[in-house]
mmCIF file of C-alpha atoms in Angstrom:
data_model
loop_
_atom_site.group_PDB
_atom_site.id
_atom_site.type_symbol
_atom_site.label_atom_id
_atom_site.label_comp_id
_atom_site.label_asym_id
_atom_site.label_seq_id
_atom_site.Cartn_x
_atom_site.Cartn_y
_atom_site.Cartn_z
ATOM 1 C CA MET A 75 12.659 -4.128 -31.477
ATOM 2 C CA ASP A 76 14.396 -6.641 -33.721
ATOM 3 C CA GLY A 77 16.281 -9.576 -32.281
ATOM 4 C CA MET A 78 15.999 -11.173 -28.861
ATOM 5 C CA TYR A 79 16.024 -9.099 -25.669
ATOM 6 C CA ASP A 80 17.039 -10.581 -22.359
ATOM 7 C CA VAL A 81 13.891 -9.089 -20.791
ATOM 8 C CA VAL A 82 10.805 -7.326 -22.065
ATOM 9 C CA VAL A 83 9.019 -5.331 -19.376
ATOM 10 C CA VAL A 84 5.299 -4.888 -20.057
ATOM 11 C CA GLY A 85 4.224 -1.672 -18.350
ATOM 12 C CA GLY A 86 6.278 1.428 -17.629
ATOM 13 C CA GLY A 87 5.072 2.530 -14.204
ATOM 14 C CA ALA A 88 7.116 2.585 -11.006
ATOM 15 C CA ALA A 89 7.355 -1.225 -10.823
ATOM 16 C CA GLY A 90 8.291 -1.715 -14.469
ATOM 17 C CA LEU A 91 10.859 1.066 -14.631
ATOM 18 C CA SER A 92 12.427 0.014 -11.347
ATOM 19 C CA GLY A 93 12.820 -3.555 -12.610
ATOM 20 C CA ALA A 94 14.161 -2.325 -15.947
ATOM 21 C CA LEU A 95 16.674 -0.077 -14.193
ATOM 22 C CA ALA A 96 18.054 -2.961 -12.128
ATOM 23 C CA LEU A 97 18.323 -5.173 -15.208
ATOM 24 C CA ALA A 98 19.938 -2.489 -17.368
ATOM 25 C CA ARG A 99 22.512 -1.830 -14.650
ATOM 26 C CA ALA A 100 23.184 -5.589 -14.670
ATOM 27 C CA ARG A 101 24.066 -5.183 -18.366
ATOM 28 C CA ARG A 102 20.993 -7.009 -19.601
ATOM 29 C CA SER A 103 19.288 -5.965 -22.823
ATOM 30 C CA VAL A 104 15.927 -4.569 -21.704
ATOM 31 C CA LEU A 105 12.910 -3.202 -23.523
ATOM 32 C CA VAL A 106 10.044 -1.487 -21.681
ATOM 33 C CA VAL A 107 6.744 -1.344 -23.560
ATOM 34 C CA ASP A 108 4.442 1.212 -21.949
ATOM 35 C CA GLY A 109 0.866 2.086 -22.839
ATOM 36 C CA GLY A 110 1.163 5.540 -21.270
ATOM 37 C CA GLU A 111 -1.877 5.250 -18.980
ATOM 38 C CA PRO A 112 -0.590 5.179 -15.387
ATOM 39 C CA ARG A 113 -3.185 4.525 -12.718
ATOM 40 C CA ASN A 114 -2.256 7.627 -10.716
ATOM 41 C CA ALA A 115 -2.328 10.010 -13.693
ATOM 42 C CA PRO A 116 -5.298 12.038 -12.299
ATOM 43 C CA ALA A 117 -3.403 12.798 -9.074
ATOM 44 C CA GLU A 118 -1.392 16.016 -8.900
ATOM 45 C CA GLU A 119 1.113 14.570 -6.421
ATOM 46 C CA MET A 120 2.211 11.243 -4.980
ATOM 47 C CA HIS A 121 2.982 10.700 -1.321
ATOM 48 C CA ASN A 122 4.728 8.333 1.096
ATOM 49 C CA TYR A 123 7.665 7.966 -1.297
ATOM 50 C CA LEU A 124 10.634 8.751 0.919
ATOM 51 C CA GLY A 125 12.706 11.550 -0.574
ATOM 52 C CA ARG A 126 10.146 12.241 -3.310
ATOM 53 C CA ASP A 127 7.027 13.225 -1.366
ATOM 54 C CA ASP A 128 4.859 15.745 -3.264
ATOM 55 C CA THR A 129 6.408 14.722 -6.618
ATOM 56 C CA ALA A 130 4.036 14.744 -9.581
ATOM 57 C CA PRO A 131 3.532 11.152 -10.823
ATOM 58 C CA GLY A 132 4.466 12.118 -14.375
ATOM 59 C CA ASP A 133 7.737 13.659 -13.218
ATOM 60 C CA LEU A 134 8.766 10.449 -11.440
ATOM 61 C CA LEU A 135 8.089 8.387 -14.571
ATOM 62 C CA ALA A 136 9.937 10.803 -16.850
ATOM 63 C CA THR A 137 12.960 10.640 -14.555
ATOM 64 C CA GLY A 138 12.737 6.847 -14.444
ATOM 65 C CA ARG A 139 12.612 6.518 -18.221
ATOM 66 C CA ALA A 140 15.683 8.727 -18.543
ATOM 67 C CA GLU A 141 17.562 6.660 -15.968
ATOM 68 C CA VAL A 142 16.724 3.398 -17.729
ATOM 69 C CA ALA A 143 17.855 4.845 -21.067
ATOM 70 C CA GLY A 144 21.049 6.095 -19.439
ATOM 71 C CA TYR A 145 22.082 2.509 -18.759
ATOM 72 C CA GLY A 146 21.215 1.284 -22.251
ATOM 73 C CA GLY A 147 17.624 0.196 -21.690
ATOM 74 C CA GLU A 148 14.945 1.029 -24.249
ATOM 75 C CA VAL A 149 11.456 2.406 -23.640
ATOM 76 C CA VAL A 150 8.785 2.429 -26.363
ATOM 77 C CA ARG A 151 5.128 3.431 -26.380
ATOM 78 C CA GLY A 152 2.699 0.632 -27.114
ATOM 79 C CA ASP A 153 0.184 -1.818 -25.705
ATOM 80 C CA VAL A 154 1.160 -5.466 -25.403
ATOM 81 C CA VAL A 155 -2.031 -7.462 -25.945
ATOM 82 C CA SER A 156 -0.716 -11.028 -25.738
ATOM 83 C CA ALA A 157 2.367 -13.185 -25.334
ATOM 84 C CA THR A 158 3.267 -16.732 -26.338
ATOM 85 C CA ARG A 159 6.102 -19.095 -25.532
ATOM 86 C CA GLU A 160 8.391 -19.944 -28.430
ATOM 87 C CA ASP A 161 10.048 -23.264 -29.217
ATOM 88 C CA ASP A 162 13.401 -22.032 -27.910
ATOM 89 C CA GLY A 163 11.909 -21.356 -24.472
ATOM 90 C CA GLY A 164 11.681 -17.594 -24.946
ATOM 91 C CA PHE A 165 8.586 -15.470 -25.473
ATOM 92 C CA ARG A 166 7.044 -13.384 -28.215
ATOM 93 C CA ALA A 167 5.019 -10.362 -27.087
ATOM 94 C CA THR A 168 2.533 -8.941 -29.593
ATOM 95 C CA LEU A 169 1.476 -5.292 -29.563
ATOM 96 C CA ALA A 170 -1.909 -3.863 -30.505
ATOM 97 C CA ASP A 171 -0.461 -2.311 -33.682
ATOM 98 C CA GLY A 172 0.785 -5.691 -34.921
ATOM 99 C CA ARG A 173 4.432 -5.305 -33.960
ATOM 100 C CA SER A 174 6.038 -8.063 -31.935
ATOM 101 C CA VAL A 175 9.170 -8.482 -29.869
ATOM 102 C CA ARG A 176 11.039 -11.523 -28.566
ATOM 103 C CA ALA A 177 12.452 -11.947 -25.079
ATOM 104 C CA ARG A 178 14.089 -14.596 -22.937
ATOM 105 C CA ARG A 179 12.077 -13.446 -19.909
ATOM 106 C CA LEU A 180 8.996 -11.296 -19.256
ATOM 107 C CA LEU A 181 8.291 -8.902 -16.401
ATOM 108 C CA VAL A 182 4.624 -7.848 -16.408
ATOM 109 C CA THR A 183 3.792 -4.687 -14.461
ATOM 110 C CA THR A 184 0.501 -3.663 -16.065
ATOM 111 C CA GLY A 185 -1.151 -2.502 -12.834
ATOM 112 C CA LEU A 186 -4.879 -2.344 -12.238
ATOM 113 C CA VAL A 187 -8.025 -0.434 -13.181
ATOM 114 C CA ASP A 188 -10.066 1.401 -10.537
ATOM 115 C CA GLU A 189 -13.701 0.564 -11.267
ATOM 116 C CA LEU A 190 -15.588 3.451 -9.688
ATOM 117 C CA PRO A 191 -19.164 3.556 -8.364
ATOM 118 C CA ASP A 192 -21.675 4.613 -11.011
ATOM 119 C CA VAL A 193 -22.616 8.009 -9.600
ATOM 120 C CA PRO A 194 -22.948 11.032 -11.913
ATOM 121 C CA GLY A 195 -20.148 13.556 -11.477
ATOM 122 C CA LEU A 196 -17.944 11.227 -9.445
ATOM 123 C CA ARG A 197 -15.479 10.131 -12.109
ATOM 124 C CA GLU A 198 -14.710 13.709 -13.119
ATOM 125 C CA ARG A 199 -13.351 14.471 -9.622
ATOM 126 C CA TRP A 200 -11.465 11.173 -9.227
ATOM 127 C CA GLY A 201 -7.932 11.684 -7.991
ATOM 128 C CA HIS A 202 -8.603 15.303 -6.994
ATOM 129 C CA ASP A 203 -11.229 15.452 -4.234
ATOM 130 C CA VAL A 204 -12.853 12.056 -4.859
ATOM 131 C CA LEU A 205 -10.384 9.748 -3.121
ATOM 132 C CA HIS A 206 -9.916 6.245 -1.770
ATOM 133 C CA CYS A 207 -6.621 5.999 0.153
ATOM 134 C CA PRO A 208 -6.143 8.014 3.367
ATOM 135 C CA TYR A 209 -2.409 7.376 3.380
ATOM 136 C CA CYS A 210 -2.158 8.813 -0.134
ATOM 137 C CA HIS A 211 -4.488 11.803 0.311
ATOM 138 C CA GLY A 212 -5.612 12.111 3.936
ATOM 139 C CA TRP A 213 -3.136 14.821 4.888
ATOM 140 C CA GLU A 214 -4.237 17.006 1.970
ATOM 141 C CA VAL A 215 -7.891 17.053 3.175
ATOM 142 C CA ARG A 216 -7.178 17.109 6.913
ATOM 143 C CA ASP A 217 -9.670 19.026 9.058
ATOM 144 C CA ARG A 218 -12.024 19.467 6.103
ATOM 145 C CA SER A 219 -15.512 18.070 5.589
ATOM 146 C CA ILE A 220 -15.214 14.507 4.301
ATOM 147 C CA GLY A 221 -17.917 12.184 3.009
ATOM 148 C CA VAL A 222 -17.574 8.410 2.792
ATOM 149 C CA LEU A 223 -19.691 6.675 0.146
ATOM 150 C CA SER A 224 -20.672 3.146 1.190
ATOM 151 C CA THR A 225 -21.244 0.744 -1.692
ATOM 152 C CA GLY A 226 -20.684 -2.530 0.144
ATOM 153 C CA PRO A 227 -19.224 -4.062 3.281
ATOM 154 C CA GLY A 228 -16.418 -2.008 4.744
ATOM 155 C CA GLY A 229 -18.061 1.417 4.620
ATOM 156 C CA VAL A 230 -18.151 1.775 8.398
ATOM 157 C CA LEU A 231 -14.497 0.812 8.749
ATOM 158 C CA LYS A 232 -13.541 3.314 6.044
ATOM 159 C CA ALA A 233 -15.429 6.094 7.837
ATOM 160 C CA LEU A 234 -13.739 5.250 11.134
ATOM 161 C CA LEU A 235 -10.355 5.275 9.412
ATOM 162 C CA TRP A 236 -10.851 8.679 7.758
ATOM 163 C CA ARG A 237 -11.955 10.106 11.115
ATOM 164 C CA GLN A 238 -8.217 10.025 11.897
ATOM 165 C CA TRP A 239 -7.739 13.001 9.548
ATOM 166 C CA SER A 240 -10.861 15.069 10.265
ATOM 167 C CA ALA A 241 -13.512 15.513 12.943
ATOM 168 C CA ASP A 242 -16.106 16.248 10.222
ATOM 169 C CA VAL A 243 -16.882 12.897 8.604
ATOM 170 C CA THR A 244 -20.237 11.801 7.209
ATOM 171 C CA LEU A 245 -21.033 8.249 6.136
ATOM 172 C CA PHE A 246 -23.431 8.017 3.182
ATOM 173 C CA LEU A 247 -24.949 4.535 3.296
ATOM 174 C CA HIS A 248 -25.962 4.790 -0.396
ATOM 175 C CA THR A 249 -26.113 1.122 -1.520
ATOM 176 C CA GLY A 250 -24.080 -0.278 1.370
ATOM 177 C CA PRO A 251 -25.468 -2.391 4.200
ATOM 178 C CA GLU A 252 -27.068 -0.970 7.318
ATOM 179 C CA PRO A 253 -24.587 -0.692 10.187
ATOM 180 C CA SER A 254 -25.031 -3.113 13.044
ATOM 181 C CA ASP A 255 -25.882 -1.832 16.519
ATOM 182 C CA ASP A 256 -22.233 -2.109 17.511
ATOM 183 C CA GLU A 257 -21.139 -0.219 14.401
ATOM 184 C CA ARG A 258 -23.677 2.545 15.026
ATOM 185 C CA ALA A 259 -22.326 2.865 18.563
ATOM 186 C CA GLN A 260 -18.792 3.170 17.183
ATOM 187 C CA LEU A 261 -19.824 5.811 14.649
ATOM 188 C CA ALA A 262 -21.695 7.811 17.272
ATOM 189 C CA ALA A 263 -18.768 7.620 19.690
ATOM 190 C CA ARG A 264 -16.494 9.109 17.039
ATOM 191 C CA GLY A 265 -18.990 11.793 16.030
ATOM 192 C CA ILE A 266 -19.545 10.414 12.505
ATOM 193 C CA ALA A 267 -22.914 11.365 11.005
ATOM 194 C CA VAL A 268 -24.866 8.763 9.014
ATOM 195 C CA VAL A 269 -27.028 9.619 5.982
ATOM 196 C CA THR A 270 -29.390 6.862 4.870
ATOM 197 C CA ASP A 271 -30.641 8.389 1.588
ATOM 198 C CA GLU A 272 -29.133 7.121 -1.630
ATOM 199 C CA VAL A 273 -26.692 9.438 -3.384
ATOM 200 C CA ALA A 274 -27.897 10.762 -6.741
ATOM 201 C CA ALA A 275 -24.879 12.792 -7.853
ATOM 202 C CA VAL A 276 -21.595 14.385 -6.913
ATOM 203 C CA GLU A 277 -21.573 18.124 -7.557
ATOM 204 C CA ALA A 278 -18.736 20.549 -8.193
ATOM 205 C CA ASP A 279 -18.248 24.235 -8.827
ATOM 206 C CA GLY A 280 -15.549 24.574 -11.446
ATOM 207 C CA ASP A 281 -12.489 22.717 -10.146
ATOM 208 C CA ARG A 282 -13.825 22.125 -6.630
ATOM 209 C CA LEU A 283 -16.169 19.555 -5.140
ATOM 210 C CA THR A 284 -19.109 21.253 -3.449
ATOM 211 C CA GLY A 285 -21.148 18.367 -2.107
ATOM 212 C CA VAL A 286 -23.231 15.257 -2.461
ATOM 213 C CA ARG A 287 -26.736 15.484 -3.905
ATOM 214 C CA LEU A 288 -29.139 12.975 -2.379
ATOM 215 C CA ALA A 289 -32.040 11.252 -4.133
ATOM 216 C CA SER A 290 -34.348 13.413 -1.991
ATOM 217 C CA GLY A 291 -32.841 16.502 -3.618
ATOM 218 C CA ARG A 292 -30.949 17.697 -0.547
ATOM 219 C CA LEU A 293 -27.347 18.787 -1.025
ATOM 220 C CA VAL A 294 -24.892 17.810 1.715
ATOM 221 C CA PRO A 295 -21.846 20.095 1.432
ATOM 222 C CA ARG A 296 -18.546 18.192 1.402
ATOM 223 C CA ASP A 297 -14.982 19.140 0.530
ATOM 224 C CA ALA A 298 -13.924 15.559 -0.289
ATOM 225 C CA LEU A 299 -15.630 12.249 -0.956
ATOM 226 C CA VAL A 300 -14.130 8.836 -0.213
ATOM 227 C CA VAL A 301 -15.128 5.888 -2.409
ATOM 228 C CA ALA A 302 -14.224 2.213 -2.592
ATOM 229 C CA PRO A 303 -13.323 1.215 -6.166
ATOM 230 C CA VAL A 304 -13.151 -2.381 -7.300
ATOM 231 C CA PHE A 305 -9.461 -2.996 -8.060
ATOM 232 C CA THR A 306 -9.318 -5.050 -11.259
ATOM 233 C CA ALA A 307 -5.944 -6.332 -12.465
ATOM 234 C CA ARG A 308 -4.923 -5.492 -16.021
ATOM 235 C CA SER A 309 -4.149 -9.127 -16.675
ATOM 236 C CA GLY A 310 -4.810 -9.637 -20.383
ATOM 237 C CA VAL A 311 -1.177 -10.383 -21.250
ATOM 238 C CA LEU A 312 -0.910 -12.829 -18.368
ATOM 239 C CA THR A 313 -4.200 -14.500 -19.307
ATOM 240 C CA SER A 314 -2.760 -15.223 -22.758
ATOM 241 C CA LEU A 315 0.029 -17.128 -20.987
ATOM 242 C CA GLY A 316 -2.399 -19.145 -18.867
ATOM 243 C CA LEU A 317 -2.210 -16.994 -15.739
ATOM 244 C CA ALA A 318 -5.696 -15.971 -14.635
ATOM 245 C CA ALA A 319 -6.452 -13.182 -12.172
ATOM 246 C CA GLU A 320 -8.094 -14.377 -8.972
ATOM 247 C CA ASP A 321 -10.548 -12.651 -6.637
ATOM 248 C CA VAL A 322 -8.996 -10.871 -3.669
ATOM 249 C CA ALA A 323 -11.099 -10.671 -0.505
ATOM 250 C CA ALA A 324 -10.957 -8.299 2.447
ATOM 251 C CA PRO A 325 -10.616 -9.781 5.977
ATOM 252 C CA ASP A 326 -14.420 -9.824 6.301
ATOM 253 C CA GLY A 327 -14.708 -11.908 3.134
ATOM 254 C CA HIS A 328 -16.099 -9.431 0.599
ATOM 255 C CA VAL A 329 -14.298 -9.227 -2.742
ATOM 256 C CA VAL A 330 -12.351 -6.005 -3.293
ATOM 257 C CA GLY A 331 -10.817 -6.836 -6.660
ATOM 258 C CA SER A 332 -8.641 -9.242 -8.599
ATOM 259 C CA ALA A 333 -4.916 -9.936 -8.885
ATOM 260 C CA VAL A 334 -2.493 -12.464 -10.357
ATOM 261 C CA SER A 335 -0.819 -14.513 -7.653
ATOM 262 C CA ALA A 336 2.959 -14.748 -7.485
ATOM 263 C CA GLY A 337 5.659 -16.231 -5.330
ATOM 264 C CA PRO A 338 8.744 -14.636 -3.814
ATOM 265 C CA ALA A 339 10.166 -11.762 -5.865
ATOM 266 C CA GLY A 340 7.208 -11.961 -8.271
ATOM 267 C CA ALA A 341 7.788 -15.342 -9.900
ATOM 268 C CA THR A 342 4.586 -16.732 -11.420
ATOM 269 C CA ALA A 343 3.476 -20.301 -12.108
ATOM 270 C CA VAL A 344 4.762 -19.912 -15.691
ATOM 271 C CA PRO A 345 8.559 -20.289 -15.779
ATOM 272 C CA GLY A 346 10.205 -17.194 -17.180
ATOM 273 C CA VAL A 347 7.359 -14.823 -16.294
ATOM 274 C CA TRP A 348 7.471 -12.410 -13.354
ATOM 275 C CA VAL A 349 4.989 -9.807 -12.092
ATOM 276 C CA ALA A 350 5.337 -6.749 -9.865
ATOM 277 C CA GLY A 351 3.177 -3.871 -8.664
ATOM 278 C CA ASN A 352 -0.605 -3.579 -8.570
ATOM 279 C CA VAL A 353 -1.234 -6.410 -11.040
ATOM 280 C CA THR A 354 -0.275 -8.782 -8.220
ATOM 281 C CA ASP A 355 -0.557 -6.556 -5.123
ATOM 282 C CA LEU A 356 -3.721 -4.431 -4.989
ATOM 283 C CA MET A 357 -2.558 -2.426 -1.994
ATOM 284 C CA ALA A 358 0.899 -1.521 -3.327
ATOM 285 C CA GLN A 359 1.613 2.204 -3.288
ATOM 286 C CA VAL A 360 4.183 3.760 -5.611
ATOM 287 C CA ILE A 361 7.150 3.124 -3.351
ATOM 288 C CA THR A 362 6.225 -0.508 -2.685
ATOM 289 C CA ALA A 363 5.582 -1.125 -6.381
ATOM 290 C CA ALA A 364 9.034 0.269 -7.173
ATOM 291 C CA ALA A 365 10.592 -1.978 -4.518
ATOM 292 C CA ALA A 366 8.782 -5.013 -5.943
ATOM 293 C CA GLY A 367 10.075 -4.176 -9.415
ATOM 294 C CA LEU A 368 13.628 -4.044 -8.083
ATOM 295 C CA GLN A 369 13.219 -7.444 -6.406
ATOM 296 C CA ALA A 370 11.806 -8.968 -9.562
ATOM 297 C CA GLY A 371 14.635 -7.504 -11.644
ATOM 298 C CA GLY A 372 17.228 -9.088 -9.381
ATOM 299 C CA ALA A 373 15.471 -12.448 -9.485
ATOM 300 C CA ILE A 374 15.223 -12.360 -13.281
ATOM 301 C CA ASN A 375 18.907 -11.529 -13.631
ATOM 302 C CA ALA A 376 19.807 -14.481 -11.379
ATOM 303 C CA ASP A 377 17.595 -16.789 -13.450
ATOM 304 C CA LEU A 378 19.257 -15.611 -16.647
ATOM 305 C CA LEU A 379 22.677 -16.011 -15.056
ATOM 306 C CA PHE A 380 22.059 -19.673 -14.271
ATOM 307 C CA GLU A 381 20.868 -20.246 -17.837
ATOM 308 C CA ASP A 382 23.920 -18.450 -19.250
ATOM 309 C CA VAL A 383 26.234 -20.639 -17.170
ATOM 310 C CA ARG A 384 24.467 -23.849 -18.235
ATOM 311 C CA ARG A 385 24.765 -22.843 -21.871
ATOM 312 C CA ALA A 386 28.430 -21.930 -21.481
ATOM 313 C CA VAL A 387 29.263 -25.267 -19.862
ATOM 314 C CA ALA A 388 27.386 -27.183 -22.556
ATOM 315 C CA ALA A 389 29.127 -25.211 -25.327
ATOM 316 C CA ARG A 390 32.540 -25.777 -23.796
ATOM 317 C CA GLN A 391 31.951 -29.488 -23.447
ATOM 318 C CA ALA A 392 30.703 -29.714 -27.032
ATOM 319 C CA SER A 393 33.772 -27.955 -28.426
ATOM 320 C CA ALA A 394 36.405 -29.779 -26.351
ATOM 321 C CA PRO A 395 38.622 -32.178 -28.394
ATOM 322 C CA PRO A 396 38.035 -35.875 -27.772
ATOM 323 C CA ALA A 397 40.321 -37.408 -25.204
ATOM 324 C CA GLY A 398 43.198 -39.529 -26.667
ATOM 325 C CA PRO A 399 44.687 -42.759 -25.264
ATOM 326 C CA GLU A 400 46.095 -42.369 -21.795
ATOM 327 C CA LEU A 401 49.898 -42.014 -21.676
ATOM 328 C CA THR A 402 51.546 -44.260 -19.078
ATOM 329 C CA LEU A 403 55.139 -43.662 -17.976
ATOM 330 C CA ALA A 404 57.261 -46.737 -17.216
ATOM 331 C CA ASP A 405 58.975 -47.144 -13.852
ATOM 332 C CA PRO A 406 62.436 -45.500 -14.229
ATOM 333 C CA ALA A 407 63.949 -48.466 -12.410
ATOM 334 C CA GLN A 408 62.831 -50.788 -15.202
ATOM 335 C CA ARG A 409 64.091 -48.697 -18.160
ATOM 336 C CA ASN A 410 67.413 -50.612 -18.317
#
């Protein structure tokens, strides 16, 4: 970690490794610093990744790290806690253990944290049969009994969406708002039951969800439970550079989480800093995060290229010998 890298990538998930791979193949010196806590670690498989459907998340990352290393990139374990701009225009990233590393550019792909509802037993089943994304997990629980836990606006829409995968869907209003008359008509038309009691706990038998325990004491058997986490960007490194995460709202206006805004290909408001993946796009799945990392890697390489050319031109001009007096040839007709 001595010396100056072209790029330090903060975060070694799909977005970070994809960006690092593109940069390493472009013959840039790249260091990936990864905390080793991927968001999808609880899941046994990932889906909707063309050509890699059903792959275990850890297997994808292990393959990605090997590919990056194969092109000369480096991957180290560690948590980057802050970054500062140096006088030469580069950056210094500081790790939690006190180590630091210098880079000309930064690509931050730290992802997000799923803040789950505070219901006993729920967190232990997260990523297995407590779920949030139907496109990630709907097929695996198709035609089974599904519960939808409402903790705010959007519960009705989520129940209607999951009805696509099963005819046995129950909406638990819990702490969410009462459905409107129109919403109740929609739920009834789709055969979705509504439970008004608050949920007291999520219960399991060994490695299997068994149901939802209500405050009244009644157990409603369910094979899967859908929740709506608050998606909070892991933005500490970016905050140290002056880039604050902003609230992200659903179409109906309620806040679903936070993210750091970015322009095309992940460029941020701080020159030299790019972002990719869930830290800037809450809805990005693994394949879209990887694509965003690739785009950011290409943009960073182009930015470095322009800087390399400017430096080369300036160095050439500085080393060129001073021009002497201009030599003028006389007209041959006047020589005699």
